[in-house]
Amino acid sequence: MSNQAARVDDSRHWHDGDGLHIDVRGLPCPDPMVTVLRLIDSGTVEGPLLAHISQEPLLLYPELDARGWTYQLIAESDADGVVLQITRASP
């Protein structure tokens, strides 16, 4: 993982009424996926995570499945990328 991906966690995430947001748009591959996975693997995500990503993260889906997280594409725009809502699956 690049140093840029490490900085994203500190500077491009925020809490809102609908959950924790992280903006990884514009990062080189594989940094968006690595950053999202590192965040959910940290155990600090409570409730939904909304990932703002430059494009639909097709390679992220199997990784989320393997970790027991569900996901839903909730916003899609050619100019702004996509927003993926990620939630820990119920046991």
XYZ file of N, CA and C in Angstrom:
273
model
N 0.857 -1.172 0.000
C 0.000 0.000 0.000
C 0.896 1.225 0.000
N 0.525 2.217 -0.760
C 1.331 3.423 -0.848
C 1.105 4.317 0.363
N 2.011 5.265 0.554
C 1.844 6.239 1.627
C 0.593 7.080 1.407
N 0.208 7.285 0.148
C -0.993 8.063 -0.143
C -2.228 7.376 0.434
N -2.315 6.068 0.331
C -3.457 5.342 0.887
C -3.492 5.479 2.402
N -2.338 5.476 3.040
C -2.301 5.642 4.490
C -2.796 7.021 4.889
N -2.456 8.038 4.121
C -2.902 9.402 4.433
C -4.395 9.565 4.245
N -5.009 8.816 3.349
C -6.440 8.945 3.101
C -7.229 8.702 4.366
N -6.850 7.707 5.156
C -7.585 7.385 6.367
C -7.647 8.569 7.326
N -6.605 9.367 7.353
C -6.548 10.490 8.270
C -7.212 11.744 7.727
N -7.231 11.928 6.431
C -7.661 13.221 5.902
C -8.937 13.202 5.078
N -9.443 12.050 4.694
C -10.590 12.036 3.805
C -11.709 11.143 4.319
N -11.944 11.162 5.602
C -13.098 10.435 6.132
C -13.834 11.331 7.118
N -15.133 11.107 7.230
C -15.966 11.913 8.116
C -17.191 11.112 8.524
N -17.766 11.493 9.650
C -19.013 10.894 10.133
C -20.159 11.811 9.754
N -21.267 11.211 9.371
C -22.480 11.931 9.014
C -23.634 11.148 9.631
N -24.841 11.670 9.498
C -25.994 10.994 10.062
C -26.234 9.607 9.498
N -25.730 9.346 8.286
C -25.954 8.043 7.667
C -24.778 7.090 7.814
N -23.725 7.484 8.516
C -22.612 6.578 8.759
C -21.258 7.232 8.577
N -20.241 6.398 8.517
C -18.868 6.832 8.299
C -18.624 6.892 6.796
N -18.097 8.004 6.316
C -17.784 8.180 4.898
C -16.273 8.157 4.722
N -15.834 7.590 3.603
C -14.436 7.665 3.216
C -14.383 7.967 1.725
N -13.573 8.930 1.357
C -13.445 9.360 -0.031
C -12.095 8.902 -0.570
N -12.125 7.912 -1.450
C -10.896 7.384 -2.047
C -10.841 7.659 -3.548
N -11.691 8.586 -4.000
C -11.692 8.932 -5.425
C -10.349 9.549 -5.819
N -9.911 9.198 -7.005
C -8.691 9.776 -7.537
C -7.407 9.091 -7.104
N -7.488 8.123 -6.208
C -6.289 7.398 -5.810
C -5.941 6.349 -6.867
N -4.655 6.065 -7.063
C -4.273 5.043 -8.027
C -4.629 3.654 -7.505
N -4.931 2.740 -8.412
C -5.212 1.358 -8.034
C -3.939 0.728 -7.493
N -4.018 -0.091 -6.497
C -5.179 -0.635 -5.799
C -5.522 0.125 -4.516
N -5.019 1.349 -4.366
C -5.175 2.077 -3.104
C -6.623 2.248 -2.634
N -7.599 2.514 -3.496
C -8.975 2.614 -2.979
C -9.443 1.321 -2.298
N -9.198 0.194 -2.942
C -9.620 -1.082 -2.360
C -8.848 -1.372 -1.081
N -7.557 -1.181 -1.097
C -6.718 -1.462 0.068
C -7.132 -0.577 1.240
N -7.436 0.676 0.976
C -7.817 1.607 2.037
C -9.140 1.208 2.669
N -10.121 0.839 1.851
C -11.422 0.404 2.375
C -11.259 -0.873 3.179
N -10.521 -1.837 2.665
C -10.329 -3.101 3.384
C -9.570 -2.894 4.690
N -8.580 -2.047 4.672
C -7.834 -1.780 5.897
C -8.745 -1.163 6.956
N -9.641 -0.292 6.525
C -10.554 0.344 7.463
C -11.527 -0.666 8.072
N -12.126 -1.518 7.235
C -13.072 -2.486 7.803
C -12.355 -3.560 8.610
N -11.129 -3.890 8.248
C -10.361 -4.882 9.004
C -9.888 -4.325 10.352
N -9.888 -3.021 10.511
C -9.415 -2.411 11.755
C -10.358 -2.666 12.927
N -11.620 -3.013 12.620
C -12.586 -3.257 13.678
C -13.196 -1.999 14.258
N -12.924 -0.853 13.671
C -13.429 0.411 14.207
C -14.695 0.900 13.518
N -15.136 0.218 12.476
C -16.328 0.653 11.746
C -17.561 0.109 12.450
N -18.373 1.015 12.954
C -19.647 0.652 13.576
C -20.743 1.258 12.725
N -21.650 0.459 12.278
C -22.687 0.952 11.384
C -22.196 0.970 9.948
N -22.937 1.639 9.070
C -22.579 1.621 7.655
C -21.332 2.450 7.344
N -20.591 1.980 6.358
C -19.460 2.706 5.784
C -19.870 3.098 4.378
N -19.741 4.363 4.043
C -20.063 4.836 2.697
C -18.764 5.210 2.008
N -18.386 4.413 1.019
C -17.140 4.610 0.301
C -17.413 5.366 -0.990
N -16.776 6.510 -1.139
C -16.870 7.326 -2.351
C -15.689 6.923 -3.228
N -16.001 6.290 -4.371
C -14.989 5.648 -5.207
C -15.142 6.141 -6.637
N -14.035 6.248 -7.367
C -14.054 6.780 -8.735
C -14.872 5.940 -9.707
N -14.910 4.628 -9.495
C -15.661 3.740 -10.379
C -16.162 2.550 -9.574
N -17.100 1.818 -10.149
C -17.622 0.657 -9.425
C -16.474 -0.300 -9.108
N -16.320 -0.686 -7.849
C -15.162 -1.472 -7.415
C -15.381 -2.983 -7.547
N -15.384 -3.481 -8.745
C -15.705 -4.883 -8.987
C -14.770 -5.844 -8.250
N -13.513 -5.493 -8.115
C -12.570 -6.374 -7.415
C -12.738 -6.329 -5.904
N -13.416 -5.321 -5.391
C -13.651 -5.208 -3.955
C -14.752 -6.156 -3.484
N -15.728 -6.422 -4.333
C -16.887 -7.226 -3.928
C -16.520 -8.598 -3.373
N -15.665 -9.385 -4.038
C -15.326 -10.700 -3.465
C -14.589 -10.593 -2.126
N -13.804 -9.540 -1.950
C -13.094 -9.335 -0.687
C -14.080 -9.021 0.440
N -15.088 -8.229 0.140
C -16.114 -7.919 1.139
C -16.916 -9.170 1.485
N -17.275 -9.946 0.466
C -17.992 -11.208 0.697
C -17.193 -12.116 1.629
N -15.910 -12.241 1.374
C -15.060 -13.134 2.167
C -14.936 -12.682 3.617
N -15.091 -11.384 3.850
C -14.975 -10.834 5.201
C -16.325 -10.735 5.913
N -17.407 -11.104 5.228
C -18.717 -11.070 5.853
C -19.375 -9.699 5.851
N -19.118 -8.911 4.844
C -19.723 -7.587 4.721
C -20.662 -7.580 3.521
N -21.767 -6.849 3.637
C -22.684 -6.688 2.513
C -22.453 -5.308 1.918
N -22.928 -5.116 0.706
C -22.684 -3.852 0.014
C -23.822 -3.562 -0.936
N -24.006 -2.279 -1.180
C -25.031 -1.831 -2.106
C -24.545 -0.544 -2.752
N -24.614 -0.497 -4.064
C -24.288 0.717 -4.802
C -25.457 1.676 -4.620
N -25.238 2.805 -3.945
C -26.360 3.687 -3.646
C -26.357 4.972 -4.455
N -25.254 5.303 -5.091
C -25.215 6.490 -5.938
C -24.201 6.250 -7.040
N -24.589 6.632 -8.227
C -23.712 6.452 -9.376
C -23.787 7.682 -10.253
N -22.623 8.204 -10.613
C -22.553 9.370 -11.479
C -21.261 9.300 -12.268
N -21.327 9.581 -13.556
C -20.127 9.541 -14.385
C -19.076 10.540 -13.907
N -19.502 11.707 -13.452
C -18.567 12.752 -13.065
C -17.974 12.522 -11.679
N -18.779 12.060 -10.740
C -18.338 11.967 -9.354
C -17.967 10.563 -8.902
N -18.120 9.571 -9.719
C -17.839 8.206 -9.315
C -19.070 7.567 -8.713
N -18.865 6.687 -7.741
C -19.962 5.945 -7.127
C -19.845 6.032 -5.610
N -20.967 5.759 -4.942
C -20.970 5.633 -3.486
C -21.447 4.221 -3.182
N -20.626 3.492 -2.459
C -20.923 2.120 -2.095
C -21.174 2.080 -0.598
N -22.373 1.615 -0.215
C -22.689 1.445 1.200
C -22.279 0.049 1.610
N -21.420 -0.027 2.631
C -20.857 -1.302 3.092
C -21.295 -1.493 4.547
N -21.849 -2.668 4.835
C -22.369 -2.949 6.174
C -21.950 -4.349 6.589
N -21.608 -4.492 7.860
C -21.266 -5.828 8.354
C -22.519 -6.694 8.315
N -22.392 -7.884 7.760
C -23.537 -8.801 7.659
C -23.934 -9.264 9.060
N -25.226 -9.462 9.254
C -25.714 -9.972 10.539
C -25.299 -11.420 10.713
N -24.940 -11.804 11.949
C -24.518 -13.203 12.176
C -25.650 -14.171 12.012
